[in-house]
PDB file of C-alpha atoms in Angstrom:
ATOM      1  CA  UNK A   1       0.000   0.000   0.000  1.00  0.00           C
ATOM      2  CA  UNK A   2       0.558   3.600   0.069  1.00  0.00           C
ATOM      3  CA  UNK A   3       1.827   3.951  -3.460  1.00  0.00           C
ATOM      4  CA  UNK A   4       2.902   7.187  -5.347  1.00  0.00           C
ATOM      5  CA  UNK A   5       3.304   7.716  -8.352  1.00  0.00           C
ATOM      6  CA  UNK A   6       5.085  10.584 -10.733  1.00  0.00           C
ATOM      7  CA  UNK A   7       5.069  11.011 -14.465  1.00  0.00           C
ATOM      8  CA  UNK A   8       7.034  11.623 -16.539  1.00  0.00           C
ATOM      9  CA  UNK A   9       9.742  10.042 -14.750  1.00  0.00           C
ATOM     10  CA  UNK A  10      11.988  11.520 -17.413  1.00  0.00           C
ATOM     11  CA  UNK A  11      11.900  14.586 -19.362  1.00  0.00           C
ATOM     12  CA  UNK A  12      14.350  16.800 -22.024  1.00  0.00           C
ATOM     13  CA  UNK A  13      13.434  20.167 -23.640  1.00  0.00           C
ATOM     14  CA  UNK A  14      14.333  23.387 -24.330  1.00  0.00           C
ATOM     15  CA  UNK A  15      14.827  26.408 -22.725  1.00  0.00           C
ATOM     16  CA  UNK A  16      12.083  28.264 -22.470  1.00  0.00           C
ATOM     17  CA  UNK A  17       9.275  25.752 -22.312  1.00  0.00           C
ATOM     18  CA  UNK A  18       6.921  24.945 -19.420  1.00  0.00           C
ATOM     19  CA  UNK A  19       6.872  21.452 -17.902  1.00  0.00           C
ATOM     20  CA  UNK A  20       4.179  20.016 -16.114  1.00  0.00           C
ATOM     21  CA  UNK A  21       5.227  16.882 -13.549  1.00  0.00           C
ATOM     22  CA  UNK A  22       2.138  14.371 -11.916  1.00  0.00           C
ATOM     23  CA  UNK A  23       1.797  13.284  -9.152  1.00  0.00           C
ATOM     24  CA  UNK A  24      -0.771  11.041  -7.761  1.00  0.00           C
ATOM     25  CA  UNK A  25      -2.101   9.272  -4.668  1.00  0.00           C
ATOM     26  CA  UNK A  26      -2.663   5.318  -6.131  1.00  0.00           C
ATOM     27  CA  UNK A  27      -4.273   3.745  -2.895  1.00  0.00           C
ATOM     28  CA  UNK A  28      -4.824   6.324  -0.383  1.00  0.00           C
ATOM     29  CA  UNK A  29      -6.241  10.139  -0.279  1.00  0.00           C
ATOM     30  CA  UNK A  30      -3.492  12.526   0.323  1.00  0.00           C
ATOM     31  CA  UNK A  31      -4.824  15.480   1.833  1.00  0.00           C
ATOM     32  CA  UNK A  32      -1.291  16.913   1.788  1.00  0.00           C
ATOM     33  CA  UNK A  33       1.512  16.392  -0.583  1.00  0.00           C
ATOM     34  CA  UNK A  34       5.312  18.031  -1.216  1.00  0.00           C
ATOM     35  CA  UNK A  35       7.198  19.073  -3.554  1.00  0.00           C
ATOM     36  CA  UNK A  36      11.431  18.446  -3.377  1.00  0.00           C
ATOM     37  CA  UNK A  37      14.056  18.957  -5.632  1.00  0.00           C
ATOM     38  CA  UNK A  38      17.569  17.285  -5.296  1.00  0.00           C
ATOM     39  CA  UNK A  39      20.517  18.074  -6.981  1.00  0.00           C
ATOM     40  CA  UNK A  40      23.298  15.009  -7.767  1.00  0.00           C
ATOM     41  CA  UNK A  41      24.313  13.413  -4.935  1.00  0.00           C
ATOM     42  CA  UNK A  42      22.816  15.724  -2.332  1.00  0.00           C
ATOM     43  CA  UNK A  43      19.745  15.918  -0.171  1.00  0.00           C
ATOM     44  CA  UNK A  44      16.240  16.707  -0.545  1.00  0.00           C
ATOM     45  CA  UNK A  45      15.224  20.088  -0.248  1.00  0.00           C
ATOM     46  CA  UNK A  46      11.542  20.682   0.184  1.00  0.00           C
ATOM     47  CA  UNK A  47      10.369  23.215  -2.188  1.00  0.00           C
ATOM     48  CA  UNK A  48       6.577  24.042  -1.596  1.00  0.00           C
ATOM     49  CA  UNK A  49       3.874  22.389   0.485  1.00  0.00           C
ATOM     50  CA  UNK A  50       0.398  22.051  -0.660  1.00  0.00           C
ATOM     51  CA  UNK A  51      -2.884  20.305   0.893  1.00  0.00           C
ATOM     52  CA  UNK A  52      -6.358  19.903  -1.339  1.00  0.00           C
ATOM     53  CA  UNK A  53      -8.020  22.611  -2.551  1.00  0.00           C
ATOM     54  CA  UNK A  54      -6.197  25.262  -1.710  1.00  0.00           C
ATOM     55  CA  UNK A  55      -2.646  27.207  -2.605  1.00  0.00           C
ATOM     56  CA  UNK A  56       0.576  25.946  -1.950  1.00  0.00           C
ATOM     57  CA  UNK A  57       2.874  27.224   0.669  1.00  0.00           C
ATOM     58  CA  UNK A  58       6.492  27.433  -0.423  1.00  0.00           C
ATOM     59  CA  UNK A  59       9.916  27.496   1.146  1.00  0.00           C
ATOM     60  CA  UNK A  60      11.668  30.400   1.224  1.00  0.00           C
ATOM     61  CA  UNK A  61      13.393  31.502  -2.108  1.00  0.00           C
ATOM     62  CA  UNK A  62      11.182  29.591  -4.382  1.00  0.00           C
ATOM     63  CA  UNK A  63       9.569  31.079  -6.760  1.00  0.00           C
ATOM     64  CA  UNK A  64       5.647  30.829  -6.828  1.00  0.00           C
ATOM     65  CA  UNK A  65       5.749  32.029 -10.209  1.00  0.00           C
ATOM     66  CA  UNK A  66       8.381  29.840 -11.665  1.00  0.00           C
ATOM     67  CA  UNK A  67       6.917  26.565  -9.750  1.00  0.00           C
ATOM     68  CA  UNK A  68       3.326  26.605 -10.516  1.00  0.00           C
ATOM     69  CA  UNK A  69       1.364  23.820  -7.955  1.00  0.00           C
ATOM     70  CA  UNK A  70      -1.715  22.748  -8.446  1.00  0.00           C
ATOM     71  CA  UNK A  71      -3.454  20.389  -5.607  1.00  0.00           C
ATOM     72  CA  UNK A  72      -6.826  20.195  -7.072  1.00  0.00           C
ATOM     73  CA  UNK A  73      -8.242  16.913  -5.920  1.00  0.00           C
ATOM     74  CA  UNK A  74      -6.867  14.450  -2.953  1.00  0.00           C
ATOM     75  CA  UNK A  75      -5.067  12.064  -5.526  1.00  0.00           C
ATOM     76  CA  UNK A  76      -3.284  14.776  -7.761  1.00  0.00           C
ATOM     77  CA  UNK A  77      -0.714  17.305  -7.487  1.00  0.00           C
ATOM     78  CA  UNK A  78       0.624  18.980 -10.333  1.00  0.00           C
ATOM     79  CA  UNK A  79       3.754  20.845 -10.802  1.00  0.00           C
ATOM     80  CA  UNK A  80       4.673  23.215 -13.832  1.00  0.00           C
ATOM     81  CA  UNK A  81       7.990  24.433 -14.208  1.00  0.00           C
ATOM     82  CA  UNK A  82       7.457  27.318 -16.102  1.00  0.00           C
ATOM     83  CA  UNK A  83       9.911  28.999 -18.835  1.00  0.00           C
ATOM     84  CA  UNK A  84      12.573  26.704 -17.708  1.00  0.00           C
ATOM     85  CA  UNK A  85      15.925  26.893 -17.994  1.00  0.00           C
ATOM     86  CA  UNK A  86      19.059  24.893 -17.842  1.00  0.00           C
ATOM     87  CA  UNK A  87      19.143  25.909 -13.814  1.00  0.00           C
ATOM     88  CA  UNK A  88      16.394  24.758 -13.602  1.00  0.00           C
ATOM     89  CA  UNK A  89      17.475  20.848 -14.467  1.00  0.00           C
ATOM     90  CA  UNK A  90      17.232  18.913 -11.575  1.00  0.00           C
ATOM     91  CA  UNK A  91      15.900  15.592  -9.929  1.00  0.00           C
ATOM     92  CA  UNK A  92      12.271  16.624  -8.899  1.00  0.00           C
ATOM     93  CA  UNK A  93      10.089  14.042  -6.165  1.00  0.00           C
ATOM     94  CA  UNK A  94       7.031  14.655  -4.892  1.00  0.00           C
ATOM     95  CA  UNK A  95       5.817  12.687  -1.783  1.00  0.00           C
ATOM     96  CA  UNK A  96       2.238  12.469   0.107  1.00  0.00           C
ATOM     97  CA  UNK A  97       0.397  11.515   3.212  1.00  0.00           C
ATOM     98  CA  UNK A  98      -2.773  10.665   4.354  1.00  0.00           C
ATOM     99  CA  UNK A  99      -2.484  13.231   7.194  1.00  0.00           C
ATOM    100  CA  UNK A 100       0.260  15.025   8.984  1.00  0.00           C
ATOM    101  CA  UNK A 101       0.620  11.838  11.701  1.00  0.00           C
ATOM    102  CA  UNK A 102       1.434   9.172   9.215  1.00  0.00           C
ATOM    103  CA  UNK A 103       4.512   8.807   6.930  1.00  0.00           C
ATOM    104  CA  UNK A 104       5.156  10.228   3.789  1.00  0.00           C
ATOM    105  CA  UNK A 105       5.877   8.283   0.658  1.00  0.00           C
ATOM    106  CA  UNK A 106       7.505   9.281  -2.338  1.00  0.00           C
ATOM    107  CA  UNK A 107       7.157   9.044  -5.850  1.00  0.00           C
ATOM    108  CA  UNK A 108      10.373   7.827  -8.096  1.00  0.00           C
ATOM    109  CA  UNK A 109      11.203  10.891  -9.093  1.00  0.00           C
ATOM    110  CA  UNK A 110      10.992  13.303 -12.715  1.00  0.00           C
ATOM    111  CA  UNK A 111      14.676  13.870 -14.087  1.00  0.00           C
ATOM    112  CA  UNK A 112      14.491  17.411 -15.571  1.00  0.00           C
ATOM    113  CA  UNK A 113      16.682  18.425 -18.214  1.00  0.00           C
ATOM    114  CA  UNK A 114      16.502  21.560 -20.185  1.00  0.00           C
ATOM    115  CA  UNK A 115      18.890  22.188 -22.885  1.00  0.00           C
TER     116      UNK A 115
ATOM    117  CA  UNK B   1      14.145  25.349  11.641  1.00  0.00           C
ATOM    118  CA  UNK B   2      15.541  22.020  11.890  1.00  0.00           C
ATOM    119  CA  UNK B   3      19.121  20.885  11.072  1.00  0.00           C
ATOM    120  CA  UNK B   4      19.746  17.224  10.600  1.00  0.00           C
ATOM    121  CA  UNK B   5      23.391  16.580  10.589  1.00  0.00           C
ATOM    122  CA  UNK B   6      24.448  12.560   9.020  1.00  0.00           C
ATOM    123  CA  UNK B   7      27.626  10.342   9.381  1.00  0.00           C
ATOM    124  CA  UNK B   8      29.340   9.198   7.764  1.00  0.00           C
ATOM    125  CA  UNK B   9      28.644  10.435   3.843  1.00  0.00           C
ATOM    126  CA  UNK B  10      30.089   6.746   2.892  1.00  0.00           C
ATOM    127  CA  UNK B  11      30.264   3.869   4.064  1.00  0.00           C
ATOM    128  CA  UNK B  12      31.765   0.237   2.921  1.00  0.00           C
ATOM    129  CA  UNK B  13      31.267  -2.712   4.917  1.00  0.00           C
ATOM    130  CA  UNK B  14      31.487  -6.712   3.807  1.00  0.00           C
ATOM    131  CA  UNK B  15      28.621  -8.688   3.167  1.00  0.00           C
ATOM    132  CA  UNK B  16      27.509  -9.656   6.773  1.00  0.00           C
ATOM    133  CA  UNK B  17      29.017  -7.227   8.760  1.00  0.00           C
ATOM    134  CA  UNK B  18      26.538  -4.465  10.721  1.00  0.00           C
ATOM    135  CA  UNK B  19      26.332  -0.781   9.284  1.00  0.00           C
ATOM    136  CA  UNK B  20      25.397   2.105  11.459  1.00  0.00           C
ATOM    137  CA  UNK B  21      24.462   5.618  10.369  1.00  0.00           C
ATOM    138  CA  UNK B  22      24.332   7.923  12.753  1.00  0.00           C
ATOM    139  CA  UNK B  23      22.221  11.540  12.813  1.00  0.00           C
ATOM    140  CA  UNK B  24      21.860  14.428  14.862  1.00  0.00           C
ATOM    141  CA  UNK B  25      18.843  17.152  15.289  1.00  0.00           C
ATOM    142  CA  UNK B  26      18.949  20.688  16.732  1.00  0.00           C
ATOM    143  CA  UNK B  27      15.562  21.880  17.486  1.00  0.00           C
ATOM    144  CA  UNK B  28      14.393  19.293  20.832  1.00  0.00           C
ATOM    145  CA  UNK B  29      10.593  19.751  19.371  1.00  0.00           C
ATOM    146  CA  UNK B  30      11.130  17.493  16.700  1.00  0.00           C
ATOM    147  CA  UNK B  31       8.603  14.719  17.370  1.00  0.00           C
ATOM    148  CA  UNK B  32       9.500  11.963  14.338  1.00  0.00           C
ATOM    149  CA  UNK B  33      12.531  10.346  12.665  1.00  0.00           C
ATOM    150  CA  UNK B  34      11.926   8.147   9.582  1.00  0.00           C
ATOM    151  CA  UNK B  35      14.701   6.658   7.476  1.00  0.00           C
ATOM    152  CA  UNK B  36      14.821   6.417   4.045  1.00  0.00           C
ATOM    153  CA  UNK B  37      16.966   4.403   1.096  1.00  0.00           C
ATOM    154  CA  UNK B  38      17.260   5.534  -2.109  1.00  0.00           C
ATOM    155  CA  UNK B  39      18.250   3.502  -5.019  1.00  0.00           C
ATOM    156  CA  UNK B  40      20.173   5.394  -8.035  1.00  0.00           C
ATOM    157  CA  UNK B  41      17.399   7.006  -9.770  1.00  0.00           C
ATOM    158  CA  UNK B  42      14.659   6.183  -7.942  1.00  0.00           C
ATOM    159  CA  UNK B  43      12.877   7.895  -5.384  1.00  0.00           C
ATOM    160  CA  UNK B  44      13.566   7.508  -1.427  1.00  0.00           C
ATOM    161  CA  UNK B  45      11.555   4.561   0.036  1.00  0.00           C
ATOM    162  CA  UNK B  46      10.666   4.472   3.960  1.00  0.00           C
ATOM    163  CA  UNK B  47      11.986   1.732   5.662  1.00  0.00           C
ATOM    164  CA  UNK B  48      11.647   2.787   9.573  1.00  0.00           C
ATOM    165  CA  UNK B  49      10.992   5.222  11.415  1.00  0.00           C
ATOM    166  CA  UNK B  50      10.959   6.043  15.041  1.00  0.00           C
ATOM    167  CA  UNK B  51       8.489   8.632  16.831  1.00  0.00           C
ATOM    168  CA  UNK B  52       9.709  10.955  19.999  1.00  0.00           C
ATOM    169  CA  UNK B  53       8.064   8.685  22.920  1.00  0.00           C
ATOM    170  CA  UNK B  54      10.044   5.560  21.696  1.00  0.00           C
ATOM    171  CA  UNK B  55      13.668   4.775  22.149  1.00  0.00           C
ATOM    172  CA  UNK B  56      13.793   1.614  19.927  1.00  0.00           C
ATOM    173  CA  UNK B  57      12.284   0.151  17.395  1.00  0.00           C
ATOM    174  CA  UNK B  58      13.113  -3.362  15.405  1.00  0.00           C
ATOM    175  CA  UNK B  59      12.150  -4.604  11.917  1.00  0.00           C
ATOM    176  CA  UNK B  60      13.701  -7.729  10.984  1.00  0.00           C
ATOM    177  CA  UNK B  61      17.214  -6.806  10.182  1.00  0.00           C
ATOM    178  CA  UNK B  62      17.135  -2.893  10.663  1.00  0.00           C
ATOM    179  CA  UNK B  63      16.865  -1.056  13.965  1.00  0.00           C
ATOM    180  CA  UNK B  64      16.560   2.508  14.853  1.00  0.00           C
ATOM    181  CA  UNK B  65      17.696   4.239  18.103  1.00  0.00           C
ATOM    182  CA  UNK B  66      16.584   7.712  19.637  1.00  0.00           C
ATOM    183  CA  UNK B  67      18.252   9.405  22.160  1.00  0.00           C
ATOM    184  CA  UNK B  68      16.066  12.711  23.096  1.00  0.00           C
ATOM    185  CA  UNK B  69      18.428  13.961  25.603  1.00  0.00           C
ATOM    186  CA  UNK B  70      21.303  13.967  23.137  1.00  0.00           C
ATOM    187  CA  UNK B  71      19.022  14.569  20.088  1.00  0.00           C
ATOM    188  CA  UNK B  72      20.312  11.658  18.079  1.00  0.00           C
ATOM    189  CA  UNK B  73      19.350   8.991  16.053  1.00  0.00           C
ATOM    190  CA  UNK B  74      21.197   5.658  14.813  1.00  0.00           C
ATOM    191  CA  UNK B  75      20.202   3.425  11.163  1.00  0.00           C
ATOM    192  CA  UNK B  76      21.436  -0.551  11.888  1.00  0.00           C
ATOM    193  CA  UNK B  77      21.649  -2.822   9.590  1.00  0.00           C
ATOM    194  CA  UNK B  78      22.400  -6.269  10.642  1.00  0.00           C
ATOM    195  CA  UNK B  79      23.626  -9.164   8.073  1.00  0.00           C
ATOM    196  CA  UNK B  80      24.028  -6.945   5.124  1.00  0.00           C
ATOM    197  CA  UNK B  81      22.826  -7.948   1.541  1.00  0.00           C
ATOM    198  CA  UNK B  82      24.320  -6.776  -1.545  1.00  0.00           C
ATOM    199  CA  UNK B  83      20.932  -5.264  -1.937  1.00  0.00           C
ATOM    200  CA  UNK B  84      20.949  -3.044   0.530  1.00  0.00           C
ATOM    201  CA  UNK B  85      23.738  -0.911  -1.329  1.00  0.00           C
ATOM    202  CA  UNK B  86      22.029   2.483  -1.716  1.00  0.00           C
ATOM    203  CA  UNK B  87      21.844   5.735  -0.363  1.00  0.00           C
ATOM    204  CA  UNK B  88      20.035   5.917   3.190  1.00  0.00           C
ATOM    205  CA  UNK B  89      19.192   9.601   4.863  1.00  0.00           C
ATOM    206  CA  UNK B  90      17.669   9.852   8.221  1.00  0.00           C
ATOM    207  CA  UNK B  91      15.282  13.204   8.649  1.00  0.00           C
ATOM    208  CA  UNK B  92      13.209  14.621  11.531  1.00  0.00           C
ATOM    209  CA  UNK B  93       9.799  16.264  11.822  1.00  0.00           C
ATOM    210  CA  UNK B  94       9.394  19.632  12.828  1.00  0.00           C
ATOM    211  CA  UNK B  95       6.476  20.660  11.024  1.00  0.00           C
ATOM    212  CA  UNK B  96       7.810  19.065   7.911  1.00  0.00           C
ATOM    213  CA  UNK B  97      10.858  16.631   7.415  1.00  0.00           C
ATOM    214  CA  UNK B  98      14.539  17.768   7.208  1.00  0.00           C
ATOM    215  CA  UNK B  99      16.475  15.365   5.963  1.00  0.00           C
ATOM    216  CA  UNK B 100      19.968  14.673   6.610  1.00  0.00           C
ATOM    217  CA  UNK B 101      23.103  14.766   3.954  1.00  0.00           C
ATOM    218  CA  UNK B 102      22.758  11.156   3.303  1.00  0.00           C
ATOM    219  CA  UNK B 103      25.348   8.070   3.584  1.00  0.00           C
ATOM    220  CA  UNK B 104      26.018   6.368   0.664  1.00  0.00           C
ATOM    221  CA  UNK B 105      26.107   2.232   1.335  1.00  0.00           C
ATOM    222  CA  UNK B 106      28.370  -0.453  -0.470  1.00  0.00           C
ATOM    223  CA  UNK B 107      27.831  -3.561   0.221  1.00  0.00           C
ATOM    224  CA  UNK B 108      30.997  -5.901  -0.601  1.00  0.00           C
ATOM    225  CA  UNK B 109      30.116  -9.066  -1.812  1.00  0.00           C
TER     226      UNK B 109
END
């Protein structure tokens, strides 16, 4: 149980475009799900927070504009990378929980590249 | 906010022996310390965690310690597999999870 899971899990364009990354909720309703990004070979930095039906919170020095989230049902959370660059290429997980007392669980991941 | 300091970065131990990873927290309200492994492209995967009112907990061959008073935390892994090569990092809650640096795992066959 408590599957997530991402799409695309892999994804090249170019600069400039807009990239939207799934996430979804397979077997449980996640009233809250995150957003991380992690650069090669270091840790997970949480990038914006977001619970059902209403706007995401982010961490300090993300942009809200750049990282569009969308949490519009308890299964799905979307991300859009907007006008991307090649800074923006990262590793990009998303993880979700039933509620705030039980674990999270992560998705495998999106591998952003933008040429 | 929290910081989650992990030892070592890497570690290589032969097939059998024990591994320990060991982490530290600053803030004492932290209230829950899961451990995750991470397989090269994949996404982390919880494989224990430990809440504040516990000082041990056991699954088959992993174990997790707490120490409140000194605000650490310990991964063991007894009997190691090949398999459980990977990278493992240890995070607490405070509000949301902090994770630690990570510790990358070879297993020597």
């Amino acid at each position: 149980g408590a599957v997530v899971s991402q799409h695309p899990s892999w994804v090249i364009c170019k600069s400039g475009t807009s990239v939207k990354i799934e996430c979804r909720s397979l077997d449980f309703q996640a009233t809250t799900m995150f957003w991380y990004r992690q650069f090669p070979k270091q840790s997970l930095m949480l990038m914006a927070t977001s619970n059902e039906g209403s706007k995401a919170t982010y961490e300090q020095g993300v942009e809200k504009d750049k990282f569009l989230i969308n949490h519009a049902s308890l299964t799905l959370s979307t991300l859009t990378v907007t006008s991307a660059h090649p800074e923006d290429s990262s590793f990009y997980i998303c993880s979700a929980t039933p509620n705030p007392n039980q674990p999270q669980h992560f998705g495998d991941g999106t591998r952003l590249s933008i040429l | 906010g929290e910081n989650v300091e992990q030892h070592p970065s890497t570690l290589s131990v032969q097939e059998g022996d024990s591994a320990v990873i060991k982490c530290t927290y600053s803030d004492s309200a932290s209230n829950y310390f899961p451990w995750y492994k991470q397989e090269l492209g994949k996404g982390p995967q919880l494989i224990i965690d430990i809440r504040s009112n516990v000082g041990e907990k056991k699954d088959q061959r992993i174990a997790v310690t707490l120490n409140k008073t000194a605000k650490h935390f310990s991964l063991h892994i007894t009997e190691t597999q090949p398999e459980d090569s990977a990278v493992y990092f240890c995070a607490a809650k405070l509000g949301h999870l902090f994770f630690g640096t990570g510790t990358r795992l070879t297993v020597i066959p």
